[in-house]
Short mmCIF file of C-alpha atoms and ligand atoms in Angstrom, two decimals:
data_model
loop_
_atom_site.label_atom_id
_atom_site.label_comp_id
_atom_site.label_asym_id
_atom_site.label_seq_id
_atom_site.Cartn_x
_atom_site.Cartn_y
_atom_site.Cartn_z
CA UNK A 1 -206.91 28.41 144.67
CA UNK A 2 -205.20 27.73 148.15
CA UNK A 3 -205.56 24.98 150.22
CA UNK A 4 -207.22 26.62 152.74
CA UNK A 5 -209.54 28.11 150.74
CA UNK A 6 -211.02 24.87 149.50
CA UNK A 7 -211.40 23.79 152.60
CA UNK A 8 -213.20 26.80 153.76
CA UNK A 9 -215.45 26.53 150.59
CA UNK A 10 -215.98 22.91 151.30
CA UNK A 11 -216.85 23.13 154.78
CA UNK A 12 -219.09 26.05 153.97
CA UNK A 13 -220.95 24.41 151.70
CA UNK A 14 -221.53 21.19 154.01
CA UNK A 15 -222.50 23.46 156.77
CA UNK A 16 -224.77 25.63 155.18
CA UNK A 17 -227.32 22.68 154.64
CA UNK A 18 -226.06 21.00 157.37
CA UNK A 19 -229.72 19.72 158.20
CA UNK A 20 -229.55 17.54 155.29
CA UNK A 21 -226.58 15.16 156.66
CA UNK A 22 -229.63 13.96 158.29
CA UNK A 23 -231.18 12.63 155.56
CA UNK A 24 -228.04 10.51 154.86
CA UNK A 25 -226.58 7.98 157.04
CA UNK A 26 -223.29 7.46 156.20
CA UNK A 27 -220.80 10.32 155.00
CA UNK A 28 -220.48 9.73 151.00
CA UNK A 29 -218.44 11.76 149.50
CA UNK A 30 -215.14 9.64 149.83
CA UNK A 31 -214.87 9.21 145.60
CA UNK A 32 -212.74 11.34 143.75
CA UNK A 33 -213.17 12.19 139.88
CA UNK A 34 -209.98 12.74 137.47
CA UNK A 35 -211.98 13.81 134.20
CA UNK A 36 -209.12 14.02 131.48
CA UNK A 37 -209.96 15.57 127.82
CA UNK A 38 -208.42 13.30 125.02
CA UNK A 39 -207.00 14.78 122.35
CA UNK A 40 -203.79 16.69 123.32
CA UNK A 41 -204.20 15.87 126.33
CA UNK A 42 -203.69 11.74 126.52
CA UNK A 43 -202.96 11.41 122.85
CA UNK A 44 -200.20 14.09 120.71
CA UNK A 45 -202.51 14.21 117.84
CA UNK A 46 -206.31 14.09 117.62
CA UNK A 47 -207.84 10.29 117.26
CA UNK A 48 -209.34 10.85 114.02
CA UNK A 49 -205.69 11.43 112.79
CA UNK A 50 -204.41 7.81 114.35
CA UNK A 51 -207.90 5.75 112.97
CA UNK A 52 -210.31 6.79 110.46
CA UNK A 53 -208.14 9.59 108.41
CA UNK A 54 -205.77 7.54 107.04
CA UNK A 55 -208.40 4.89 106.21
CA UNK A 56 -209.65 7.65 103.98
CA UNK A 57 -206.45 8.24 102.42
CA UNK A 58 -205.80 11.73 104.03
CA UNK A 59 -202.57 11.81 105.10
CA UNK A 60 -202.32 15.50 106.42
CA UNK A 61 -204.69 15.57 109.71
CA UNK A 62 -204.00 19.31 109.35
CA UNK A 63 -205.54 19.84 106.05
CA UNK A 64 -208.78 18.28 107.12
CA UNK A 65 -209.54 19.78 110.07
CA UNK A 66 -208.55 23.48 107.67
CA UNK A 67 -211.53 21.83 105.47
CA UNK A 68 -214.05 21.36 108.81
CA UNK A 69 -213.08 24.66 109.80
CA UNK A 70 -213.76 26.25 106.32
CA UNK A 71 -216.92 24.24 105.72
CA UNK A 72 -218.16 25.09 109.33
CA UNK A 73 -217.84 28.59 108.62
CA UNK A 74 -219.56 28.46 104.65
CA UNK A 75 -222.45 26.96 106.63
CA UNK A 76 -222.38 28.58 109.93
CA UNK A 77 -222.28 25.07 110.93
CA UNK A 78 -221.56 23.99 114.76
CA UNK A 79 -217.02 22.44 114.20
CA UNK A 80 -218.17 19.06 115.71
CA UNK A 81 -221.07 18.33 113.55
CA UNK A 82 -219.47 19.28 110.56
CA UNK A 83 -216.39 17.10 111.23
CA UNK A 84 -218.40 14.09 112.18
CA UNK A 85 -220.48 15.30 108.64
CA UNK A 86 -217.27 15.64 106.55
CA UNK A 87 -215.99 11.98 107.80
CA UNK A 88 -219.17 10.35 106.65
CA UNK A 89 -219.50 11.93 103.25
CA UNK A 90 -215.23 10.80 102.69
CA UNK A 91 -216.30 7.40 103.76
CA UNK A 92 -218.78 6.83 101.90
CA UNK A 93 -216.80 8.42 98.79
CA UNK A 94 -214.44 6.01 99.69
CA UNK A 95 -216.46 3.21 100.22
CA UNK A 96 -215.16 2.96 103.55
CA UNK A 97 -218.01 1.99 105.61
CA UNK A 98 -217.76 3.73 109.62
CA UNK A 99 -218.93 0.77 111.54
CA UNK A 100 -218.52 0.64 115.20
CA UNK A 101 -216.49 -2.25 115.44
CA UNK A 102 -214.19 -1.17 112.59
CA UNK A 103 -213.55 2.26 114.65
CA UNK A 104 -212.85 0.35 117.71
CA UNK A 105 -210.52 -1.79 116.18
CA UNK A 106 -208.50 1.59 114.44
CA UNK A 107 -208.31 2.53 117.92
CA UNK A 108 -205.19 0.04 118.14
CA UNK A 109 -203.47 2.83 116.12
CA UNK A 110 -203.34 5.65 118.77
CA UNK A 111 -200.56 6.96 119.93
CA UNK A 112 -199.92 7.84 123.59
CA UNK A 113 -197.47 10.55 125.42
CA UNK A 114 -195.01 8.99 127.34
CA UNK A 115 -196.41 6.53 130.58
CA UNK A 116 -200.49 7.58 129.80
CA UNK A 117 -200.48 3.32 129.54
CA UNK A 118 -199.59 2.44 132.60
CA UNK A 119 -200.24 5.70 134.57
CA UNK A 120 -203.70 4.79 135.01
CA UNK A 121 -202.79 1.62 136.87
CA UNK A 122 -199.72 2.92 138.80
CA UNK A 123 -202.20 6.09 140.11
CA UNK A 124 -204.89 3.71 141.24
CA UNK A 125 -202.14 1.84 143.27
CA UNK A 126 -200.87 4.97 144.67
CA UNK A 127 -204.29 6.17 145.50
CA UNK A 128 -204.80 3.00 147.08
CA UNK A 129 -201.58 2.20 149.09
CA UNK A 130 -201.62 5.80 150.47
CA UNK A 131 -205.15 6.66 151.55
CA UNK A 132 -206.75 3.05 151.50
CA UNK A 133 -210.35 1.68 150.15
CA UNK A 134 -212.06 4.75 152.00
CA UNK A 135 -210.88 6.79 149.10
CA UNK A 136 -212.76 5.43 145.62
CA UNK A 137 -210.77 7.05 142.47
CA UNK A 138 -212.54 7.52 139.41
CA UNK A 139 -211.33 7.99 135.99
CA UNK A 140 -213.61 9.71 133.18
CA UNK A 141 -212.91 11.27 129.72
CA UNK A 142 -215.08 13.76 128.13
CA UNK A 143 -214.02 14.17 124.48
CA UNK A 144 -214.99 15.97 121.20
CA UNK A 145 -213.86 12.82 119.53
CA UNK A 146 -215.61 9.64 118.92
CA UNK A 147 -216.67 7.08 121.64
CA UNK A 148 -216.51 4.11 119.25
CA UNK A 149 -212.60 4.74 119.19
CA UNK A 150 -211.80 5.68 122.90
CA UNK A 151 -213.92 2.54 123.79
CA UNK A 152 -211.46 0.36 121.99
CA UNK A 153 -208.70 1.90 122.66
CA UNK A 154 -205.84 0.29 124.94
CA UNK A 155 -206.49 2.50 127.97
CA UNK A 156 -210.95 2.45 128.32
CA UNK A 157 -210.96 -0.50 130.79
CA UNK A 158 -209.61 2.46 133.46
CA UNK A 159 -212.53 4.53 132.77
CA UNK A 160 -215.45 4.55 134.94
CA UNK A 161 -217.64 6.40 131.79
CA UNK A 162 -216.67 8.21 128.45
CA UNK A 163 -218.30 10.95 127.44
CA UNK A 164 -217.93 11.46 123.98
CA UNK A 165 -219.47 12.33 120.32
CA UNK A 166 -221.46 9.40 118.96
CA UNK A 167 -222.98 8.17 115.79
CA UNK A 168 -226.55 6.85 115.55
CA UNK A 169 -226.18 3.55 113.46
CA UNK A 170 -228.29 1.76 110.89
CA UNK A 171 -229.88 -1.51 110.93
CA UNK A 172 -226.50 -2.53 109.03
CA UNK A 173 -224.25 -1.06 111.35
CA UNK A 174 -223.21 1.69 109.25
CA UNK A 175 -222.70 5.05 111.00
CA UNK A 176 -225.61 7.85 109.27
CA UNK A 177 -225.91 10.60 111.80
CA UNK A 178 -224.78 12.19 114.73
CA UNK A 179 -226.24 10.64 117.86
CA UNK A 180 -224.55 12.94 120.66
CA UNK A 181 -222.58 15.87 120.42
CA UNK A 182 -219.86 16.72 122.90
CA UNK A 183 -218.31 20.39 122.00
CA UNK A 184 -216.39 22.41 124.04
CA UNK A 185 -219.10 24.14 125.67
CA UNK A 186 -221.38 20.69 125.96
CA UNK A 187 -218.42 19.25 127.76
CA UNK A 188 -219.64 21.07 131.20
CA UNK A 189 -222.54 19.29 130.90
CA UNK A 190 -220.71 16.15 132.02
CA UNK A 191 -219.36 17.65 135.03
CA UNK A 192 -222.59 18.37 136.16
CA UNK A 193 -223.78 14.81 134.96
CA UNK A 194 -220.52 13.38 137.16
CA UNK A 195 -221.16 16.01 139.71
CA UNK A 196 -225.18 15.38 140.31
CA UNK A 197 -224.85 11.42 139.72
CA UNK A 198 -226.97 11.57 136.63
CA UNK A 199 -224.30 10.12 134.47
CA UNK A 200 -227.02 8.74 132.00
CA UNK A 201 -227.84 11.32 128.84
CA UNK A 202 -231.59 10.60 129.33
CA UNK A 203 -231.69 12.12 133.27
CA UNK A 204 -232.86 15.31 134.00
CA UNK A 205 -229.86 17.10 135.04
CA UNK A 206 -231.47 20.63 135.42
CA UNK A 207 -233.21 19.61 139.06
CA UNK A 208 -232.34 21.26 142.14
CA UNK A 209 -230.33 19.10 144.16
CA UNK A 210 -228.07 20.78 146.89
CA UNK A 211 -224.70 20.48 147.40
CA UNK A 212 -224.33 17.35 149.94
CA UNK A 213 -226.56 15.23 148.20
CA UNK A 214 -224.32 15.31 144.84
CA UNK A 215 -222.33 12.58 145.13
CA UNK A 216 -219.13 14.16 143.65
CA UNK A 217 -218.86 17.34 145.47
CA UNK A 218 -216.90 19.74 142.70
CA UNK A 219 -214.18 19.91 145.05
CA UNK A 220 -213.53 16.01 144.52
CA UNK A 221 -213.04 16.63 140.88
CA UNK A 222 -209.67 17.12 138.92
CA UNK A 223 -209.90 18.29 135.44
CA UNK A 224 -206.67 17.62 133.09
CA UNK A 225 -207.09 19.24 129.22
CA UNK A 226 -204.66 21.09 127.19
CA UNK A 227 -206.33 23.98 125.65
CA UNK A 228 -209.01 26.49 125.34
CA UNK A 229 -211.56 23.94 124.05
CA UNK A 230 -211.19 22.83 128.01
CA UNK A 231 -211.72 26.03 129.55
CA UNK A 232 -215.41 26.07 129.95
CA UNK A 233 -214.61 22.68 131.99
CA UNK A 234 -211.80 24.10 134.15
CA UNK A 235 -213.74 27.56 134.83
CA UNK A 236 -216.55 25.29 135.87
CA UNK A 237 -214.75 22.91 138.21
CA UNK A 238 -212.45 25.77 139.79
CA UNK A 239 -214.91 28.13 140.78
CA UNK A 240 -216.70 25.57 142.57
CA UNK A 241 -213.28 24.47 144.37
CA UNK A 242 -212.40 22.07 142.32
CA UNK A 243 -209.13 21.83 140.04
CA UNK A 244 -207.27 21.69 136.96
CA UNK A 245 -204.04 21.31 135.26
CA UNK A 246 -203.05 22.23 131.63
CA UNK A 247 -200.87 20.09 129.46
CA UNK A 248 -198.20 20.46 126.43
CA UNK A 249 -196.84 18.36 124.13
CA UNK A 250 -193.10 19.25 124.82
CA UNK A 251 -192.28 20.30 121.59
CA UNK A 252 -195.30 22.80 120.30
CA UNK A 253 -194.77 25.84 121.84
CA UNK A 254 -198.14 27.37 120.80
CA UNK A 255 -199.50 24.52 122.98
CA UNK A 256 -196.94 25.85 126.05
CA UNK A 257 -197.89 29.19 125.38
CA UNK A 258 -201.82 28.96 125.66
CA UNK A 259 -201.22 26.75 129.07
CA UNK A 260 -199.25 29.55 130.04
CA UNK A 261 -201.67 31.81 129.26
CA UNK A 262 -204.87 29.69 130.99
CA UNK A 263 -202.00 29.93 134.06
CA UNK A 264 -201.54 33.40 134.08
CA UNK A 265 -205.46 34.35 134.07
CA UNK A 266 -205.72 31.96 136.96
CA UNK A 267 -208.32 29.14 134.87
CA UNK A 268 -205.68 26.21 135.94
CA UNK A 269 -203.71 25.15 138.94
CA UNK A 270 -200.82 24.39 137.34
CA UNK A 271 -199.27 23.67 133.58
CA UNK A 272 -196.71 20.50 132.88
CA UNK A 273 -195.62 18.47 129.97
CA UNK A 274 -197.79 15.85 129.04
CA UNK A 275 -195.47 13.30 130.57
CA UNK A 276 -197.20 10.86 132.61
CA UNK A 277 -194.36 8.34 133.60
CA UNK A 278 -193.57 8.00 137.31
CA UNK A 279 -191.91 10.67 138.89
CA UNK A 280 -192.07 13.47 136.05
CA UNK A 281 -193.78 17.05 137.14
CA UNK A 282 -196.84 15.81 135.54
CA UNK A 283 -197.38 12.71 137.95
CA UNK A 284 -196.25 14.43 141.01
CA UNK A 285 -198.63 17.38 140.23
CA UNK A 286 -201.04 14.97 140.15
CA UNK A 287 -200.61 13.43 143.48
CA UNK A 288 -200.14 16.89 145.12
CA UNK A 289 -203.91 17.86 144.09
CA UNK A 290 -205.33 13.96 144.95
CA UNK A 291 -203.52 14.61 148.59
CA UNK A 292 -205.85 17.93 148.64
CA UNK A 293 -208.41 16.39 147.55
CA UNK A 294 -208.28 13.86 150.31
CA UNK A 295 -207.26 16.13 152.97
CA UNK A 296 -211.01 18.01 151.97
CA UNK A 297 -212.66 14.85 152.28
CA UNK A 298 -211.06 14.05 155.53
CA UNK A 299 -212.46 17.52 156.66
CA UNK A 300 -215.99 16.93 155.28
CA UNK A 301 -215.93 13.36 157.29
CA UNK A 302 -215.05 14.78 160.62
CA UNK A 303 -217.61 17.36 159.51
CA UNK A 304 -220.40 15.00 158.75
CA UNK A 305 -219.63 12.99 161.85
CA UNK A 306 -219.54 15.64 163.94
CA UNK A 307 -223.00 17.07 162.60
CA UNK A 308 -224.25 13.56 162.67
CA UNK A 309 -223.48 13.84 166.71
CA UNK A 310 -224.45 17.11 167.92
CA UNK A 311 -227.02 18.41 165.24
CA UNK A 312 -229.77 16.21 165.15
MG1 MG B 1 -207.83 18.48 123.63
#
């Protein structure tokens, strides 16, 4: 979506309850979101594969998720559930108890793409050297996978909040039932969590609340994901004015070809290798939308001040 565009969108939506910037004193929509999917999109494999799998004994990531797929189907069972299902009923095969600490200590055995370590650092000192502590960045995952392993991985202490599947666990710490669900689908729900300020599972998120008292306007928020499972995120974000970028792993070319795709039917911004080092397309693509982004909130300051001066 141009530039423009957003801005128009943005300023429209300001202005059309422009009464309520009365109601607020001081303009707040200075933070900016990244939301970034996990698997395939930080990480070349799926978490699972890296942690609990091989703890299991299963070797070939590929042949499980075949046997979620299969199962989910014999059962008409939702993927996620089954998966999380499956992994209990190996464990406890195994006698492999799924603890939360033991998961968060697997999570020493993911595997990045190429700078995702220190790209979180380096992009909150960009953000920071270029447009100053007005500007608050934000970092948040929403995953399929499990939060017990993205919480101990080497990279959560740059998230603000993970959004991810959960276990409920025992009185012994042993994992026994789902807890939360994130699927594909579910996933939106955390943009509207992140976009409302209702970031907890237990607030109502279906309220009326209009668009300048959110405090993460959508066009503040920049999606990164790698597949379909992430388009019901990126239709959401971009048709509200916000954005998104689709990434490959450099070598799988069905992954190039479905970002591609997503490019073609205009559900992303733009597509780039899942290279996050300084300088690559990735990190500059990156910094182009954040300078948008920034540029909109500039507008929506002037906007509020402006409306704070001659409106009421
Ligand atoms: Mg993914």
């Amino acid at each position: 979506m141009p530039v423009f565009w957003k801005l128009f969108i943005y300023g429209q939506l300001n202005q059309r309850d422009g009464r309520l910037f009365g109601m607020s004193k001081a303009f707040k929509h200075n933070v900016v979101a990244v939301v970034y999917d996990f698997d395939g999109t930080l990480t070349p494999q799926p978490m699972q594969e890296y942690t609990v799998l091989p703890e299991l004994g299963i070797k070939d990531g590929g042949k499980f998720w075949s046997q979620v797929n299969e199962e989910s189907a014999r059962t008409n069972g939702e993927a996620i559930v089954t998966y999380m299902r499956l992994m209990l009923e190996k464990s406890k095969s195994k006698h492999f108890p799924v603890t939360a600490q033991r998961l968060g200590e697997l999570a020493k055995k993911i595997n990045y793409f190429p700078g995702v370590q220190t790209y979180f650092e380096r992009i909150n000192n960009y953000v920071d050297g270029k447009f100053g502590k007005s500007i608050e960045l934000r970092h948040y995952i929403i995953s399929a996978g499990l939060k017990e392993i993205i919480s101990g991985s080497a990279i959560a202490k740059y998230f603000y909040k993970v959004f991810a599947s959960e276990y409920y666990y025992d009185e012994y710490g042993a994992a026994t039932f789902p807890n939360v669900i994130v699927n594909d689908t579910l996933k939106t729900q955390f943009i509207f969590r992140i976009n409302k300020g209702k970031e907890n599972l237990n607030e109502n998120i279906n309220l009326h609340m209009p668009m300048p008292l959110r405090p993460i306007p959508f066009q503040n928020i920049m999606y990164i994901g790698d597949g379909l499972t992430d388009v019901p995120c990126m239709t959401v974000i971009r048709k509200n004015g916000g954005y998104a970028i689709a990434v490959y792993k450099s070598h799988s070319l069905p992954g190039k070809r479905t970002c591609k795709e997503l490019l073609k039917a205009n559900r992303v911004d733009f597509i780039a290798k899942a290279d996050y080092k300084s300088g690559t397309e990735l990190d500059n693509l990156i910094k182009l939308l954040l300078g948008n982004i920034v540029e909109g909130i500039r507008y929506g300051r002037e906007s509020f001040k402006q409306s704070k001066k001659y409106r009421s």
